[in-house]
Each structure stands twice: as structure tokens, then as C-alpha cells.
JSON list of C-alpha atoms in Angstrom, two decimals:
[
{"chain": "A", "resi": 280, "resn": "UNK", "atom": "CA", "xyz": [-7.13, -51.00, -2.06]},
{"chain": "A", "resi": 281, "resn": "UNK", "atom": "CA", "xyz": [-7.98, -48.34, 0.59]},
{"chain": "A", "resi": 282, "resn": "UNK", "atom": "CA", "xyz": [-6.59, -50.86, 3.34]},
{"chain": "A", "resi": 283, "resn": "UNK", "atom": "CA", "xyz": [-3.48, -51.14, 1.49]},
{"chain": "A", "resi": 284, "resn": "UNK", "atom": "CA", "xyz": [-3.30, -47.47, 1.40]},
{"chain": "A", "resi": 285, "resn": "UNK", "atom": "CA", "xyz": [-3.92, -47.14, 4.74]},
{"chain": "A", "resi": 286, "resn": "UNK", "atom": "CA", "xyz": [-1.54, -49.62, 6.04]},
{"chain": "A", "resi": 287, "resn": "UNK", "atom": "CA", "xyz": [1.34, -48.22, 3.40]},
{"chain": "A", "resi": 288, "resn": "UNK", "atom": "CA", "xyz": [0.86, -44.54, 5.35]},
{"chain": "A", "resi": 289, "resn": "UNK", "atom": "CA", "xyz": [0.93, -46.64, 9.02]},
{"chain": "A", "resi": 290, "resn": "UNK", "atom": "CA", "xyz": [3.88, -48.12, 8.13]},
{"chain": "A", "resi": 291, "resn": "UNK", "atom": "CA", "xyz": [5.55, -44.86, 6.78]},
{"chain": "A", "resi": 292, "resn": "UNK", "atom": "CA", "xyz": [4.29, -43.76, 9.99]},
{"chain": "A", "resi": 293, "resn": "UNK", "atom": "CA", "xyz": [5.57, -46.13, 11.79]},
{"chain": "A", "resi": 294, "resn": "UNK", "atom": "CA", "xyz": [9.16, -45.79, 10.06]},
{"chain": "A", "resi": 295, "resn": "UNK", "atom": "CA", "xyz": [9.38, -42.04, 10.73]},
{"chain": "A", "resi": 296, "resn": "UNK", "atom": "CA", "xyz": [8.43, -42.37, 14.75]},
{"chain": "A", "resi": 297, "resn": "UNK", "atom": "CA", "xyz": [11.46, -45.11, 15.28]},
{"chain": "A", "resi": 298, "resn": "UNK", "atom": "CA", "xyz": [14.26, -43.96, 12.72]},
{"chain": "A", "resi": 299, "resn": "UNK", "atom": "CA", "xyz": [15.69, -40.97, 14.17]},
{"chain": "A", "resi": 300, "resn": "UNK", "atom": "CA", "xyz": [17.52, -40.67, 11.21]},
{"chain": "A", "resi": 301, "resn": "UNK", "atom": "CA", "xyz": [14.49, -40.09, 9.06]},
{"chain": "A", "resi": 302, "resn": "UNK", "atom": "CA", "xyz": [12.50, -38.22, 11.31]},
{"chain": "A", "resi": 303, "resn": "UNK", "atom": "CA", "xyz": [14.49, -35.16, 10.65]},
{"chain": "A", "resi": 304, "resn": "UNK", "atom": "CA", "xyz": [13.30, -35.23, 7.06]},
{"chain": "A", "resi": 305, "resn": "UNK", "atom": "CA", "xyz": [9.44, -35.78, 8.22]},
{"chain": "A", "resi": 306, "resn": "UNK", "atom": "CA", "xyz": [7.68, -33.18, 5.94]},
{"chain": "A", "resi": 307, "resn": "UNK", "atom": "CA", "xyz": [9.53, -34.16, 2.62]},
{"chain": "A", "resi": 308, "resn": "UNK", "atom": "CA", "xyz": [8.53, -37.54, 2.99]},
{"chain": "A", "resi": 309, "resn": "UNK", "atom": "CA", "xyz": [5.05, -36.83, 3.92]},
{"chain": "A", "resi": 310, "resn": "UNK", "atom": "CA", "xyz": [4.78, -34.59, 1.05]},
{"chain": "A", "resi": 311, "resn": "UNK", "atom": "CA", "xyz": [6.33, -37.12, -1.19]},
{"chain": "A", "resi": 312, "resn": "UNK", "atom": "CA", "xyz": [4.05, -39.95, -0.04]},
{"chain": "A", "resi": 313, "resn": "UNK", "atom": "CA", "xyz": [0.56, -38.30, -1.28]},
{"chain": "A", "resi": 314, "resn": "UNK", "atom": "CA", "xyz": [1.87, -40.09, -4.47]},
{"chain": "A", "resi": 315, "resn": "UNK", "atom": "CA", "xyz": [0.61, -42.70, -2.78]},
{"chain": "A", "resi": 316, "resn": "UNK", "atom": "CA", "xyz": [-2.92, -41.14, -2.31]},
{"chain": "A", "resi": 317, "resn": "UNK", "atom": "CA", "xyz": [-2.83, -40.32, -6.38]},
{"chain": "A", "resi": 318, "resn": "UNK", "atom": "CA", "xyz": [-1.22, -43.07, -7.61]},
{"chain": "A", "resi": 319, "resn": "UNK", "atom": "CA", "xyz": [-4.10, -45.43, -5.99]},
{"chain": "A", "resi": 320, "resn": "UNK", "atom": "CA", "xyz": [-6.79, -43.23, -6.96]},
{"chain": "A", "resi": 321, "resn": "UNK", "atom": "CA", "xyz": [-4.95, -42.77, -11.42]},
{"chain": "A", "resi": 322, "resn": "UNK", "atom": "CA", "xyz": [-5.63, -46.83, -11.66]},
{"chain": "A", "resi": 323, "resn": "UNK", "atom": "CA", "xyz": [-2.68, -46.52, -14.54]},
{"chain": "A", "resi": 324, "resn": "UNK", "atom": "CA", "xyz": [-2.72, -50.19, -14.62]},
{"chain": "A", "resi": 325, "resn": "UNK", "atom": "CA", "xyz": [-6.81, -50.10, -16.32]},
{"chain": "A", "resi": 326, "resn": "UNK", "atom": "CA", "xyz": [-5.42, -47.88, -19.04]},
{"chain": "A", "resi": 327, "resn": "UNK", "atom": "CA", "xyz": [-2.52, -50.09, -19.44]},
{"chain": "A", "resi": 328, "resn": "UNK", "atom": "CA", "xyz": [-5.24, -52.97, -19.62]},
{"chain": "A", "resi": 329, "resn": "UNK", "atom": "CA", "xyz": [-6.67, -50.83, -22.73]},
{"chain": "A", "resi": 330, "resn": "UNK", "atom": "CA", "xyz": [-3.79, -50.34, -24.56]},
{"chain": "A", "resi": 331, "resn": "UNK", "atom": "CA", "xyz": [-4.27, -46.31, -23.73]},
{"chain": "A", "resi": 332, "resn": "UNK", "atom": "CA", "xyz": [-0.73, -45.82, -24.14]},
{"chain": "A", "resi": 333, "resn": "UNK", "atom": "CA", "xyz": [-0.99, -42.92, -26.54]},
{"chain": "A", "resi": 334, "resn": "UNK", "atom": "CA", "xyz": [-3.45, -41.22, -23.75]},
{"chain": "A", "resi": 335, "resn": "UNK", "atom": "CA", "xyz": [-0.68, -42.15, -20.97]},
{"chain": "A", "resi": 336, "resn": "UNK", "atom": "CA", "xyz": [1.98, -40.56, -22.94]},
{"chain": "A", "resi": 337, "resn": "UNK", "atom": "CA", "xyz": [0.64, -37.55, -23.53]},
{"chain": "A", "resi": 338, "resn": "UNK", "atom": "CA", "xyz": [-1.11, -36.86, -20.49]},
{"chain": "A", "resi": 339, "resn": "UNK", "atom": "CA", "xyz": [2.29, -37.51, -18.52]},
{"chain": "A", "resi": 340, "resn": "UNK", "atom": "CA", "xyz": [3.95, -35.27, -21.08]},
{"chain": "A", "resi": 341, "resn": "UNK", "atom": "CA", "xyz": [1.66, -32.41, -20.26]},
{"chain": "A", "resi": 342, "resn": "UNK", "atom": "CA", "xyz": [2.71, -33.08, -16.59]},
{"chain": "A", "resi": 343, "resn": "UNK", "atom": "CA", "xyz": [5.92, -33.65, -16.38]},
{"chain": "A", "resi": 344, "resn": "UNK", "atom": "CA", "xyz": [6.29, -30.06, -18.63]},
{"chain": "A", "resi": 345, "resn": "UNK", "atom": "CA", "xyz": [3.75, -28.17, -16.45]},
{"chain": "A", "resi": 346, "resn": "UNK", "atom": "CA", "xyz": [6.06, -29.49, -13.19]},
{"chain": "A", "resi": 347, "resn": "UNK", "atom": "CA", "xyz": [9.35, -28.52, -15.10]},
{"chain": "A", "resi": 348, "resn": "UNK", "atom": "CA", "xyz": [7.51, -24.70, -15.56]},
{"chain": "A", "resi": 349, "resn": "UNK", "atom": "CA", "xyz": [6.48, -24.60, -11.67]},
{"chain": "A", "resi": 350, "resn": "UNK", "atom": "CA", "xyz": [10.06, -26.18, -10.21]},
{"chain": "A", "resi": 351, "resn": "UNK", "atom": "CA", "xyz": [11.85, -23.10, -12.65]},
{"chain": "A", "resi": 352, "resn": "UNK", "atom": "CA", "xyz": [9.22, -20.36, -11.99]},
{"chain": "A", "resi": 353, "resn": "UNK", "atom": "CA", "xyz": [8.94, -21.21, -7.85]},
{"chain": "A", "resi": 354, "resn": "UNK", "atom": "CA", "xyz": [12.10, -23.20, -6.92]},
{"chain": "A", "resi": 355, "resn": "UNK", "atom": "CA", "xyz": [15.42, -21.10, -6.73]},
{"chain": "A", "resi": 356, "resn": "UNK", "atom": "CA", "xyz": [17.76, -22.42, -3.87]},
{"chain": "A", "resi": 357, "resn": "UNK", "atom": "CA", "xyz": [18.57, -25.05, -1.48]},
{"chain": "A", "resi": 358, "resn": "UNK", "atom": "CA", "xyz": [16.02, -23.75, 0.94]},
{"chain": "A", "resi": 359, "resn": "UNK", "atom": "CA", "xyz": [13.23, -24.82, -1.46]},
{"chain": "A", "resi": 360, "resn": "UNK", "atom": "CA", "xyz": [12.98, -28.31, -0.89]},
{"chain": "A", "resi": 361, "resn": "UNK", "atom": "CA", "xyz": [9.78, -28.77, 0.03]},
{"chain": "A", "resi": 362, "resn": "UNK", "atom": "CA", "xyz": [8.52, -26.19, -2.66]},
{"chain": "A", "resi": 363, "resn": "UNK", "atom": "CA", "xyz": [10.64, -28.56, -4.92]},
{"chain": "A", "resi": 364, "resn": "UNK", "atom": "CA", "xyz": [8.52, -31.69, -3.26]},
{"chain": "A", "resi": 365, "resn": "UNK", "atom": "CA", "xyz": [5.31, -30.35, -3.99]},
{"chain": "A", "resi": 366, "resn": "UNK", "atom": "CA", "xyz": [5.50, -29.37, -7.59]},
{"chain": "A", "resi": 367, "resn": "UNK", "atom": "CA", "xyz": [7.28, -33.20, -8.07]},
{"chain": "A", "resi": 368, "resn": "UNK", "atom": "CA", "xyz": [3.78, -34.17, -6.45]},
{"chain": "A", "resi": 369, "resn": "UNK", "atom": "CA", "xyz": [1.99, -32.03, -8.49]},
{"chain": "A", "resi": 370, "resn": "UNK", "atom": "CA", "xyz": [3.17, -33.50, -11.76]},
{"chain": "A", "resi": 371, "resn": "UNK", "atom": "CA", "xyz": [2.18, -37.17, -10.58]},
{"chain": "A", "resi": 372, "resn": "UNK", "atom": "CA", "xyz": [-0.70, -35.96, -8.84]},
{"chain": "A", "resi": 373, "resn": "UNK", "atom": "CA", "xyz": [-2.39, -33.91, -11.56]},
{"chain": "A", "resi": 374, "resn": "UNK", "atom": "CA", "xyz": [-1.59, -36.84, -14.25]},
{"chain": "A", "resi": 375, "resn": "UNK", "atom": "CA", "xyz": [-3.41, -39.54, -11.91]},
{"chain": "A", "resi": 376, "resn": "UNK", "atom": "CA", "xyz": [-6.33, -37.08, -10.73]},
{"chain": "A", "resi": 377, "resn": "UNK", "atom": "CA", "xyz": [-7.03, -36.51, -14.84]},
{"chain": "A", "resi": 378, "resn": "UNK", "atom": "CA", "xyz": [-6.95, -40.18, -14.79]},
{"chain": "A", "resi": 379, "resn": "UNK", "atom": "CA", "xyz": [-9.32, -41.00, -11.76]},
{"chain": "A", "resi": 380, "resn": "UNK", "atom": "CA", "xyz": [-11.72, -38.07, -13.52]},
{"chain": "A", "resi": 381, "resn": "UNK", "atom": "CA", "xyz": [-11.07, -40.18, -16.89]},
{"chain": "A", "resi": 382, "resn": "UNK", "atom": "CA", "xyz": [-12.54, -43.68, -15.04]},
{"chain": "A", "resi": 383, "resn": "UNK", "atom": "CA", "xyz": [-15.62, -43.35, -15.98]},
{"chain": "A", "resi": 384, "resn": "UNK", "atom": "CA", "xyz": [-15.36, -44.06, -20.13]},
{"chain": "A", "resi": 385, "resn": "UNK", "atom": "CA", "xyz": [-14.21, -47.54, -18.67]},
{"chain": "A", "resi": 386, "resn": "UNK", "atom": "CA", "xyz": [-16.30, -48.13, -15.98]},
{"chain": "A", "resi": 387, "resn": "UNK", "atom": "CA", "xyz": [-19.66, -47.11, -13.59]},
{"chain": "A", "resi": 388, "resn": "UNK", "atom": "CA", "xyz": [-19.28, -46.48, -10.06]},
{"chain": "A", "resi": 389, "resn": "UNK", "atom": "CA", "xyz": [-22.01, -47.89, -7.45]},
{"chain": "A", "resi": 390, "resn": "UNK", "atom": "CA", "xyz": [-21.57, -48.52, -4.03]},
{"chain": "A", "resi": 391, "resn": "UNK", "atom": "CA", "xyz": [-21.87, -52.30, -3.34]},
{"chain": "A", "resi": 392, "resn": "UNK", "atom": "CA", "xyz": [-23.17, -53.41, 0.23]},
{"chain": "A", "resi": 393, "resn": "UNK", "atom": "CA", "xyz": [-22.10, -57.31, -0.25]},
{"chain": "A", "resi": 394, "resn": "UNK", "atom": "CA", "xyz": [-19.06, -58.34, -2.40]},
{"chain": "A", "resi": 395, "resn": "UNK", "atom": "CA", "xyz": [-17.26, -61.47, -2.24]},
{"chain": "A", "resi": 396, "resn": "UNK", "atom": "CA", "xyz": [-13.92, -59.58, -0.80]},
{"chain": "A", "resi": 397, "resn": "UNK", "atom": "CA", "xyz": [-12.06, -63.02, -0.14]},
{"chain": "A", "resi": 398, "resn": "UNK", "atom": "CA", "xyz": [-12.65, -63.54, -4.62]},
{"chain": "A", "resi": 399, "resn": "UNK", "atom": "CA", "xyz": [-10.39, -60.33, -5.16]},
{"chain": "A", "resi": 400, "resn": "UNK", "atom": "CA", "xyz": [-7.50, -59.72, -1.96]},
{"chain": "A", "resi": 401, "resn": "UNK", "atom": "CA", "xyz": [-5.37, -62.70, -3.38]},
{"chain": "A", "resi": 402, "resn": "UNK", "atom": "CA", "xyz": [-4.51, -60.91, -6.82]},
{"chain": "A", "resi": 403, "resn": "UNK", "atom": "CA", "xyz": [-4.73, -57.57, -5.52]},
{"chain": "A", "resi": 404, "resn": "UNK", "atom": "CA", "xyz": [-1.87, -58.52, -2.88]},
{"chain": "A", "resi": 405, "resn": "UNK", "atom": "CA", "xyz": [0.19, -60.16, -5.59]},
{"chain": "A", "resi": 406, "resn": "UNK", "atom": "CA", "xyz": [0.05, -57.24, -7.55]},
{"chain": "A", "resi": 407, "resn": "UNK", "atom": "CA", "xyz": [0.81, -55.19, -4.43]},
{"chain": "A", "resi": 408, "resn": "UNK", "atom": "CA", "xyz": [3.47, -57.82, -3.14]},
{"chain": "A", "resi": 409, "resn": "UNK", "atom": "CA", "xyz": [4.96, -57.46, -7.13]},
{"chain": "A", "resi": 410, "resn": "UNK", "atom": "CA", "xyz": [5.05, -53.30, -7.15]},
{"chain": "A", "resi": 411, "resn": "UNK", "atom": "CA", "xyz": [6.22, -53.71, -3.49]},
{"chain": "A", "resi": 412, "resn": "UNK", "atom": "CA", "xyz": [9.20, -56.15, -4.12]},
{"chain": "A", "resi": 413, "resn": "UNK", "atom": "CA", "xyz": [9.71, -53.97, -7.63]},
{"chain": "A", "resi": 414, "resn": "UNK", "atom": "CA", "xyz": [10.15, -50.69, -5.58]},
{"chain": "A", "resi": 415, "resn": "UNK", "atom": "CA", "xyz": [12.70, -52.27, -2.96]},
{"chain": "A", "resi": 416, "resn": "UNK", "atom": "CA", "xyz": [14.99, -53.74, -5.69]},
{"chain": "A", "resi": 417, "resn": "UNK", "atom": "CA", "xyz": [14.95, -50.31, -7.56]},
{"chain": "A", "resi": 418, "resn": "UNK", "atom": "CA", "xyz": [16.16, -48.20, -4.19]},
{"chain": "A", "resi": 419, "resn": "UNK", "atom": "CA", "xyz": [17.72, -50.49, -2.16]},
{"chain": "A", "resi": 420, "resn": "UNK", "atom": "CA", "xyz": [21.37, -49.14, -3.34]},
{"chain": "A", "resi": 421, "resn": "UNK", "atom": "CA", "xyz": [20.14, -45.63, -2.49]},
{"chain": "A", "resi": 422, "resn": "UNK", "atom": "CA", "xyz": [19.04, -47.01, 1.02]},
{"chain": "A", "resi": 423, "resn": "UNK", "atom": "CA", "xyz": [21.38, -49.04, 1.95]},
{"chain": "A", "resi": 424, "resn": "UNK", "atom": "CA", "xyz": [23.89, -46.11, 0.79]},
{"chain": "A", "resi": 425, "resn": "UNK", "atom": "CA", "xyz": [21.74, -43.68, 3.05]},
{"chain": "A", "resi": 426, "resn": "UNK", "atom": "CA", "xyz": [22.19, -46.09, 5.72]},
{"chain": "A", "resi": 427, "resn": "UNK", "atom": "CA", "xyz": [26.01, -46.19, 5.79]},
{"chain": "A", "resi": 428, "resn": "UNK", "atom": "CA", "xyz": [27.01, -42.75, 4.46]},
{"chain": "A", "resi": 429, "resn": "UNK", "atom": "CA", "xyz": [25.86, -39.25, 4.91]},
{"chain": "A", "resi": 430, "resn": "UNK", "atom": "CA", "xyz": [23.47, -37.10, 2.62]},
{"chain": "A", "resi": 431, "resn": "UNK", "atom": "CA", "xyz": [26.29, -36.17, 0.56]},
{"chain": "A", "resi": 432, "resn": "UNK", "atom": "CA", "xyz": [27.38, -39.46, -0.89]},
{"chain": "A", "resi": 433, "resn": "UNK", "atom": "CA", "xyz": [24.12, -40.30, -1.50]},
{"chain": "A", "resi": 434, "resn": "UNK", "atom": "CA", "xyz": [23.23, -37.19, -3.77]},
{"chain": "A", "resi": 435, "resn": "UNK", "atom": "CA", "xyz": [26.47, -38.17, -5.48]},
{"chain": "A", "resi": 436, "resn": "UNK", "atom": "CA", "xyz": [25.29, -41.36, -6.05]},
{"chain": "A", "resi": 437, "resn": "UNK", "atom": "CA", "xyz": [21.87, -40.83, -6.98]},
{"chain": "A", "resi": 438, "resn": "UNK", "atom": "CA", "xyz": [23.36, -38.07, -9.70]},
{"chain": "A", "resi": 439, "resn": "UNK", "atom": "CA", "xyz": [25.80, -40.55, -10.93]},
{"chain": "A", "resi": 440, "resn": "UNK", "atom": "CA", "xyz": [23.43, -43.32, -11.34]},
{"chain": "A", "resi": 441, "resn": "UNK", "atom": "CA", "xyz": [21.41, -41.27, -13.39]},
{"chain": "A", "resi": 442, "resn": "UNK", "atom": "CA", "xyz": [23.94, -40.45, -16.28]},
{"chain": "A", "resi": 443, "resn": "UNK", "atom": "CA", "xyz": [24.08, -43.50, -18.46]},
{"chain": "A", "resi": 444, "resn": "UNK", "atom": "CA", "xyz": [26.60, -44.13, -21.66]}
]
């Protein structure tokens, strides 16, 4: 999983040195991507695997209500974006950290010297290649929109989307 980590944050990399467009937004997306960093580390999917949903629920409630008190008490304007950033982080980040802390009811941790790596890459890259494909399909209007319009129409869009009948 770390090389899949690692080549997710090359690849952001790589995206913000040749796309002038979203260079200019560099520190919000590096701030957004250490939900990469947590999300790896939470392993959601082994509570999932449990049936922990009860634990899920309410640790993301806890959360989500402790980021809603930081993004009133610490975000006030237009000029706090990255503020704004962080604290989204820091309700992802704090769940999945709890989580990671949480591993150990499920499992023991021992470093392993010789592993049969070739056994395990081929389902961890279809579930990688499914959260992957998953993640395009849910953005790619928001992109694509990004692509052909300016900030504006995108924020429209992105509020609009949002409100459903």
C-alpha cells in the first residue's frame, strides 16, 4: 500500500508541475491530499469487513461535528481557504488516525522480512483500480467543467449538484 501511496503523491506531483492551471492552487491541494496519507493508514475497509458500522458511524459523527465547530470558530472569509482545507482534513484525518490507533483489537503488527508480495498486489490493485475508477466517475463533471469554464461556474455547479429534490 505504501507504493501506491507514494506513486498517488508522484502523480499529484506530477499533475501540479505541468498544469499551469492547477499550479496556482498548489497548497490547497497539497493540504487536501494528506487524506490520502489518513485514509491509507484508517483501513475503513477492515471495519467494514467486521460489520463495525455502528463504530464507523459514530466515530465519523464525532468528526464531522468537531470539523463543523473548528470551520465556524476559525474560518470567517474568503481569505480562509486553506484554514477551511485543514479543518476539512482534520475531520477525515482525526476519524482515520482513531481508526489506525483502533487496529490493533483486529490485528498484531510484526515486521515481516520475507512475504510472498506477488500473493497480495493483484487484489490490492483491483481494489485500488475499483476506488480509482470510482473517484473519476464521481468528479469527472466537476473536472471536465473546471477544464472548460472558470472557477465561478464550477462553484455554481458544485453548489447546485449538491441540492437534491
Amino acid at each position: 500500500m505504501t507504493a501506491l501511496v507514494l506513486l498517488a503523491y508522484l502523480g499529484l506531483a506530477a499533475c501540479l508541475l505541468f498544469s499551469s492551471k492547477l499550479r496556482e492552487y498548489g497548497p490547497l491541494i497539497w493540504t487536501l491530499s494528506f487524506g490520502i496519507i489518513f485514509t491509507t493508514l484508517g483501513c475503513e475497509w477492515l471495519y467494514a469487513i467486521h460489520e463495525g458500522y455502528g463504530y464507523l458511524a459514530l466515530r465519523s459523527i464525532c468528526f464531522q461535528v468537531l470539523s463543523l465547530i473548528l470551520l465556524l470558530t476559525y474560518v470567517k472569509d474568503e481569505s480562509d481557504l486553506l484554514l477551511y482545507a485543514w479543518t476539512t482534513v482534520a475531520g477525515s484525518a482525526g476519524a482515520n488516525l482513531i481508526n489506525f490507533l483502533r487496529l490493533r483489537k483486529y490485528c498484531t503488527w510484526s515486521l515481516t522480512w520475507r512475504f510472498s508480495w506477488q500473493q497480495h498486489l493483484l487484489p490490492i490493485l483491483v481494489l485500488f483500480a475499483n476506488s480509482l475508477v470510482n473517484l473519476l466517475y464521481v468528479s469527472a463533471d466537476v473536472a471536465q467543467l473546471g477544464v472548460m469554464t472558470s472557477d465561478y461556474y464550477v462553484g455554481l455547479y458544485s453548489v447546485a449538484s449538491k441540492v437534491r429534490p
